[in-house]
Amino acid sequence: MQYVEDIFRTLLTCAQGMRITMRHLLFTDNITVQYPDHKRVLPERFRGVLHADSTKCTGCTLCARACPVNCIIIEFEGKGKDRRVARFEIDISTCMWCGLCVEACRESAIETTLEYEISCYVQDDMRLKFGLGPKKEQLPAERAEPPAPQAPSSGQTGGPSTPPESPGGSAPGGQQP
Amino acid sequence: MQPVTASVGAPDLKDRLDVLLTYLPSFLSSHGEIVSAVFLLIVALAVLLGVSVYVCLAVWLERKISADMQDRLGPMRVGWHGVVQMLVDPVKLALKEDLCPGAADRPFFMLAPFVVLAASFATFAVMPFSAAFILADLDIGVLYVASVGAGVLVGLVMAGWASNNKWALFSAIRTIAMLVSYEIPVGLSIVTVVMMVGSLSTQKIVLAQLSDAGMAGWHLFRFPPVFMVSFLVFFIAGLAEVNRTPFDLAEADSELVAGFHTEYSGMRWSFFFLAEYADMLIVSMLGTVLYLGGWAPLTVTRPLTIDFWVFWGMAALLAWYLHWLWTRIYLPRGEYGLIVVQTAILIAIALALLVVPSLAWFLIKSLALIFVMMWLRWTLPRPRIDQLMYLCWKVLIPVAFVNLFVVGVMRLYWR
Amino acid sequence: MEAIDLIFWILALVTCGSAVVVALSPKLIHSVFALFFALLGVAGLYAALGADFLAAAQVIVYIGGILVLLIFGVMLTNRIGQSHLPNELTHGVSGSILAALVLVAVLRFAGAWRDSGDPAWARTYRSDEVSQLAKTERIPAVKNTTMTLGVHLLTTYVVPFEVASVVLLVAMIGAASIARKEVD
Amino acid sequence: MPTLAPSLTNCLMISAIMFACGLFCVLARRNPVSILMGVELMLNAANLNLVAFSSFVHPRSYHLGHCFAIFVIVLAASEAAVFLALLLSLYQQLQRTDVDAIQSLKG
């Protein structure tokens, strides 16, 4: 009879569930830790905050192309031996930690670190800047720029530290040859 | 498993507390009505205070137990494993602002928490904490508990209506439907016990279960399957009566924000909280009184009785568990020397239990039931409202009726 | 003044005051909640008069049942968007006159402004007389109302008792069939 | 002179006041819920009288009034159940709760 069977199955499944919770109460260790005091040992290949070594970087923008969310902005200047990465920014508020950029890089210039505590007070701090900066003669021009630490539209459309002589910096994704 | 005939009569007053509570009132009443009234008031306030302390403790325990069941840590910051949390929470609530929404029905909005709280706390008047420690041994004790529950219902509805908030109102409607339905199985399962005892007085019900055989005298083990079913019905319906998960549809936070106390804050909100936990205690205490022998202690010293096996078996299990825990946390496995120490400690605790007053037995049994409630809460999901009604009207009530009939026949032929 | 007098006085005040609020409150829901306190007061009066079982029954049935039904009725049959449901008076003047007349008449019979002693029907027994009666006529002096009530309901009044249960059943079936939506 | 003590006269007076309030509710209100509340008040007043008489006047059989009061409570309960059903069907048909609106005998 379905009715009686249902009642017994209800009781049985309740008991089963209670056994499971009791097992977790008594015999299972806590997974969570008391965070700022104790931190879990991270696995070796943990994908944390990205770090780019702009001395290794050739400016090929393969990483920026590989990025599904376009959070990497690369600008470079000069030709041949003078070619240098002037601007290399990663917007980690957009980054989704997929690691595709790391796989795309031929020079191992961009890497994931074990760092994961990325809270900050200013939104601009979420944009990690690894670029070598513009050449020295261009520096005064940049200094002349009025400082705008919190640009309202500082998503992918170029940060506040966009050099004035590079209008392409405002292009979405910053994919520039 | 026929119980030894209960020795109904004047209980053996071996507890110091009971001796005090038996002779003090008569001594005080010889000094006039006012003195004894003041004494009664003090005892009542002590019960109130005790319940408040229990609520603080239960909230902390619930947080820790739920956390551990979900492999979390729970409160850890304030004090050792967050123990001081139970002092900090009420202080925080007391310091919060007491808000009243502009569109609310102000007088009843203000009044509702007090109605709920008063109704909850009034129930403790008939709870037999021990042979002498009962505020009022009414002839209609159990009926009184059932009737005071109606006050809680009205208070909740009052809160839900006066908030002038649609979720609160939905919650009020659900509360009415649910509580009115679940009163029936609770009442029917209470009646089975009342039929066995022949009295509504809570104290007499406990005395009827008092026997030399200890556990075998409990109503739970009478006519083996019958009263267990009765207890199960009582407990399930009692869970619904106190709005506990899995039956907390009145405050289902995924649907109705927080139900009837959506608009409340500060102390008034804490009154609802207090009342909810006090209600849990009431249902557990009532279950203890009706089925688990109330304050009757276990007779663990007599060898080869059921009590003996159950009690020492559980003690051994606990010793084994403590040893397991100890080796797991602090030491590598295989340190078997410790088990001797731990077993010794446990035996000491168990021996200490033998001399604890009946009040402690009562509290231990009630708190065990409360633990089961918490256990269930963190195990089961919440049913839909129609499933809830199905459970009540099509499962619990028929089962309770059949059970009542069986108990009636039993009572008629096998006294 | 003894304690029981004070309690009785408070209960009387609560009951009468709530009853007046029930009658005169301009908001429907206030009336319902005032009825709660009136019923509670009556239960307290029962308890003060020694009818403890009746007091509990009063609370269970009236507050747990009828009052809740009333609230349910209010909630289901009004647009409950606004909590301030008005409660209009139609025949306020005539109603109040009639009610006042009845009040005065009943109070007169009940004993207000009565100069001479109690009439024969209102002869009350003092406690010593009760104990005397208990001795002579074997009436239990201790009022265990629950037991006495149970015995009498199942012996003396067994026919009304059974009829009452049939009435309840009929009322339940009738209510279900009236409230049922027409399904054709 | 009435005293404060629980006496027959005092109980009768309380119940008289309750009865008058209930009567006023029944006579002057239009909402059926209010009318039922009036009826309940009157029933309670009657019950109070029964209990008072049985505990003060008739010590020989104090159960008599209590039994009667229990029957009154039973009847009040069944009455309330039927009332709620009527109220609901009235609201379903007329979309308002007003006893003045019930003017036809046809269902």
CSV table of N, CA, C and O in Angstrom, one decimal, chain B residues 148-194:
chain,number,residue,atom,x,y,z
B,148,VAL,N,-2.5,27.7,26.7
B,148,VAL,CA,-1.7,28.9,26.7
B,148,VAL,C,-1.0,29.0,25.3
B,148,VAL,O,-0.8,30.1,24.8
B,149,GLY,N,-0.8,27.9,24.6
B,149,GLY,CA,-0.3,27.9,23.3
B,149,GLY,C,-1.1,28.8,22.3
B,149,GLY,O,-0.6,29.4,21.4
B,150,ALA,N,-2.4,28.9,22.6
B,150,ALA,CA,-3.3,29.7,21.8
B,150,ALA,C,-2.9,31.2,21.9
B,150,ALA,O,-3.1,31.9,20.9
B,151,GLY,N,-2.4,31.6,23.1
B,151,GLY,CA,-2.0,32.9,23.2
B,151,GLY,C,-0.8,33.3,22.3
B,151,GLY,O,-0.8,34.4,21.7
B,152,VAL,N,0.1,32.3,22.2
B,152,VAL,CA,1.2,32.5,21.3
B,152,VAL,C,0.7,32.8,19.8
B,152,VAL,O,1.1,33.7,19.1
B,153,LEU,N,-0.3,31.9,19.5
B,153,LEU,CA,-0.8,32.0,18.1
B,153,LEU,C,-1.4,33.4,17.9
B,153,LEU,O,-1.1,34.1,16.9
B,154,VAL,N,-2.2,33.9,18.8
B,154,VAL,CA,-2.8,35.2,18.6
B,154,VAL,C,-1.7,36.3,18.6
B,154,VAL,O,-1.8,37.2,17.8
B,155,GLY,N,-0.7,36.1,19.4
B,155,GLY,CA,0.4,37.1,19.4
B,155,GLY,C,1.1,37.2,18.1
B,155,GLY,O,1.3,38.3,17.5
B,156,LEU,N,1.3,36.0,17.5
B,156,LEU,CA,2.0,36.0,16.2
B,156,LEU,C,1.1,36.6,15.1
B,156,LEU,O,1.6,37.4,14.3
B,157,VAL,N,-0.2,36.3,15.2
B,157,VAL,CA,-1.1,36.9,14.2
B,157,VAL,C,-1.1,38.4,14.4
B,157,VAL,O,-1.1,39.2,13.4
B,158,MET,N,-1.1,38.8,15.6
B,158,MET,CA,-1.2,40.3,15.9
B,158,MET,C,0.0,40.9,15.3
B,158,MET,O,-0.1,42.0,14.6
B,159,ALA,N,1.2,40.3,15.5
B,159,ALA,CA,2.4,40.9,14.9
B,159,ALA,C,2.3,41.0,13.4
B,159,ALA,O,2.7,42.0,12.8
B,160,GLY,N,1.9,39.9,12.8
B,160,GLY,CA,1.8,39.8,11.4
B,160,GLY,C,0.9,40.8,10.8
B,160,GLY,O,1.2,41.4,9.8
B,161,TRP,N,-0.2,41.0,11.5
B,161,TRP,CA,-1.2,42.0,10.9
B,161,TRP,C,-0.7,43.4,11.2
B,161,TRP,O,-0.7,44.2,10.2
B,162,ALA,N,-0.3,43.7,12.4
B,162,ALA,CA,0.0,45.1,12.7
B,162,ALA,C,1.3,45.6,12.0
B,162,ALA,O,1.4,46.8,11.8
B,163,SER,N,2.1,44.7,11.5
B,163,SER,CA,3.3,45.2,10.7
B,163,SER,C,2.9,45.9,9.4
B,163,SER,O,3.7,46.7,8.9
B,164,ASN,N,1.7,45.6,8.9
B,164,ASN,CA,1.3,46.2,7.7
B,164,ASN,C,2.3,45.9,6.6
B,164,ASN,O,2.7,46.8,5.9
B,165,ASN,N,2.6,44.7,6.4
B,165,ASN,CA,3.6,44.2,5.5
B,165,ASN,C,3.1,42.9,4.9
B,165,ASN,O,2.6,42.1,5.6
B,166,LYS,N,3.2,42.8,3.6
B,166,LYS,CA,2.5,41.6,3.0
B,166,LYS,C,3.1,40.3,3.4
B,166,LYS,O,2.5,39.3,3.6
B,167,TRP,N,4.5,40.3,3.6
B,167,TRP,CA,5.1,39.1,4.0
B,167,TRP,C,4.7,38.7,5.4
B,167,TRP,O,4.5,37.6,5.7
B,168,ALA,N,4.7,39.7,6.2
B,168,ALA,CA,4.2,39.4,7.6
B,168,ALA,C,2.8,38.9,7.6
B,168,ALA,O,2.5,38.0,8.4
B,169,LEU,N,2.0,39.4,6.8
B,169,LEU,CA,0.6,39.0,6.7
B,169,LEU,C,0.5,37.6,6.2
B,169,LEU,O,-0.2,36.8,6.8
B,170,PHE,N,1.2,37.3,5.1
B,170,PHE,CA,1.2,35.9,4.6
B,170,PHE,C,1.6,35.0,5.7
B,170,PHE,O,1.1,33.9,5.9
B,171,SER,N,2.7,35.4,6.4
B,171,SER,CA,3.2,34.6,7.5
B,171,SER,C,2.1,34.4,8.6
B,171,SER,O,2.0,33.3,9.1
B,172,ALA,N,1.4,35.4,8.9
B,172,ALA,CA,0.3,35.3,9.9
B,172,ALA,C,-0.7,34.3,9.4
B,172,ALA,O,-1.1,33.4,10.2
B,173,ILE,N,-1.1,34.3,8.1
B,173,ILE,CA,-2.1,33.4,7.6
B,173,ILE,C,-1.6,32.0,7.7
B,173,ILE,O,-2.3,31.1,8.1
B,174,ARG,N,-0.3,31.8,7.3
B,174,ARG,CA,0.3,30.5,7.4
B,174,ARG,C,0.3,30.0,8.8
B,174,ARG,O,0.1,28.8,9.1
B,175,THR,N,0.7,30.9,9.7
B,175,THR,CA,0.8,30.5,11.1
B,175,THR,C,-0.5,30.0,11.6
B,175,THR,O,-0.6,29.0,12.3
B,176,ILE,N,-1.6,30.7,11.3
B,176,ILE,CA,-2.9,30.3,11.7
B,176,ILE,C,-3.2,28.9,11.2
B,176,ILE,O,-3.6,28.0,12.0
B,177,ALA,N,-3.1,28.8,9.9
B,177,ALA,CA,-3.5,27.5,9.3
B,177,ALA,C,-2.7,26.4,9.9
B,177,ALA,O,-3.2,25.3,10.2
B,178,MET,N,-1.4,26.6,10.1
B,178,MET,CA,-0.5,25.5,10.5
B,178,MET,C,-0.7,25.2,12.0
B,178,MET,O,-0.9,24.0,12.3
B,179,LEU,N,-0.8,26.2,12.8
B,179,LEU,CA,-0.9,26.0,14.3
B,179,LEU,C,-2.3,25.4,14.6
B,179,LEU,O,-2.3,24.5,15.4
B,180,VAL,N,-3.3,25.8,13.9
B,180,VAL,CA,-4.6,25.3,14.2
B,180,VAL,C,-4.7,23.8,13.8
B,180,VAL,O,-5.2,23.0,14.5
B,181,SER,N,-4.1,23.5,12.7
B,181,SER,CA,-4.1,22.1,12.2
B,181,SER,C,-3.3,21.2,13.2
B,181,SER,O,-3.7,20.2,13.5
B,182,TYR,N,-2.1,21.7,13.5
B,182,TYR,CA,-1.2,20.8,14.3
B,182,TYR,C,-1.5,20.7,15.7
B,182,TYR,O,-1.0,19.9,16.5
B,183,GLU,N,-2.5,21.6,16.2
B,183,GLU,CA,-3.0,21.4,17.6
B,183,GLU,C,-3.6,20.1,17.7
B,183,GLU,O,-3.6,19.4,18.8
B,184,ILE,N,-4.2,19.6,16.6
B,184,ILE,CA,-5.1,18.4,16.8
B,184,ILE,C,-4.2,17.1,17.0
B,184,ILE,O,-4.4,16.4,18.0
B,185,PRO,N,-3.2,16.9,16.2
B,185,PRO,CA,-2.3,15.7,16.5
B,185,PRO,C,-1.6,15.8,17.9
B,185,PRO,O,-1.5,14.8,18.6
B,186,VAL,N,-1.2,17.0,18.2
B,186,VAL,CA,-0.6,17.2,19.6
B,186,VAL,C,-1.6,16.8,20.6
B,186,VAL,O,-1.3,16.0,21.5
B,187,GLY,N,-2.8,17.4,20.5
B,187,GLY,CA,-3.8,17.1,21.5
B,187,GLY,C,-4.1,15.6,21.6
B,187,GLY,O,-4.2,15.0,22.7
B,188,LEU,N,-4.3,15.0,20.4
B,188,LEU,CA,-4.6,13.6,20.4
B,188,LEU,C,-3.6,12.7,21.1
B,188,LEU,O,-3.8,11.7,21.8
B,189,SER,N,-2.3,13.0,20.8
B,189,SER,CA,-1.3,12.2,21.4
B,189,SER,C,-1.1,12.5,22.8
B,189,SER,O,-0.7,11.6,23.6
B,190,ILE,N,-1.4,13.7,23.3
B,190,ILE,CA,-1.4,14.0,24.7
B,190,ILE,C,-2.5,13.2,25.4
B,190,ILE,O,-2.3,12.6,26.5
B,191,VAL,N,-3.6,13.1,24.7
B,191,VAL,CA,-4.8,12.4,25.3
B,191,VAL,C,-4.4,10.9,25.6
B,191,VAL,O,-4.9,10.3,26.6
B,192,THR,N,-3.6,10.3,24.7
B,192,THR,CA,-3.3,8.9,25.0
B,192,THR,C,-2.6,8.7,26.3
B,192,THR,O,-2.9,7.8,27.1
B,193,VAL,N,-1.7,9.6,26.6
B,193,VAL,CA,-1.0,9.6,27.9
B,193,VAL,C,-1.9,9.9,29.0
B,193,VAL,O,-1.9,9.2,30.1
B,194,VAL,N,-2.8,10.9,28.8
B,194,VAL,CA,-3.7,11.2,29.9
B,194,VAL,C,-4.6,10.1,30.2
B,194,VAL,O,-5.0,9.8,31.3
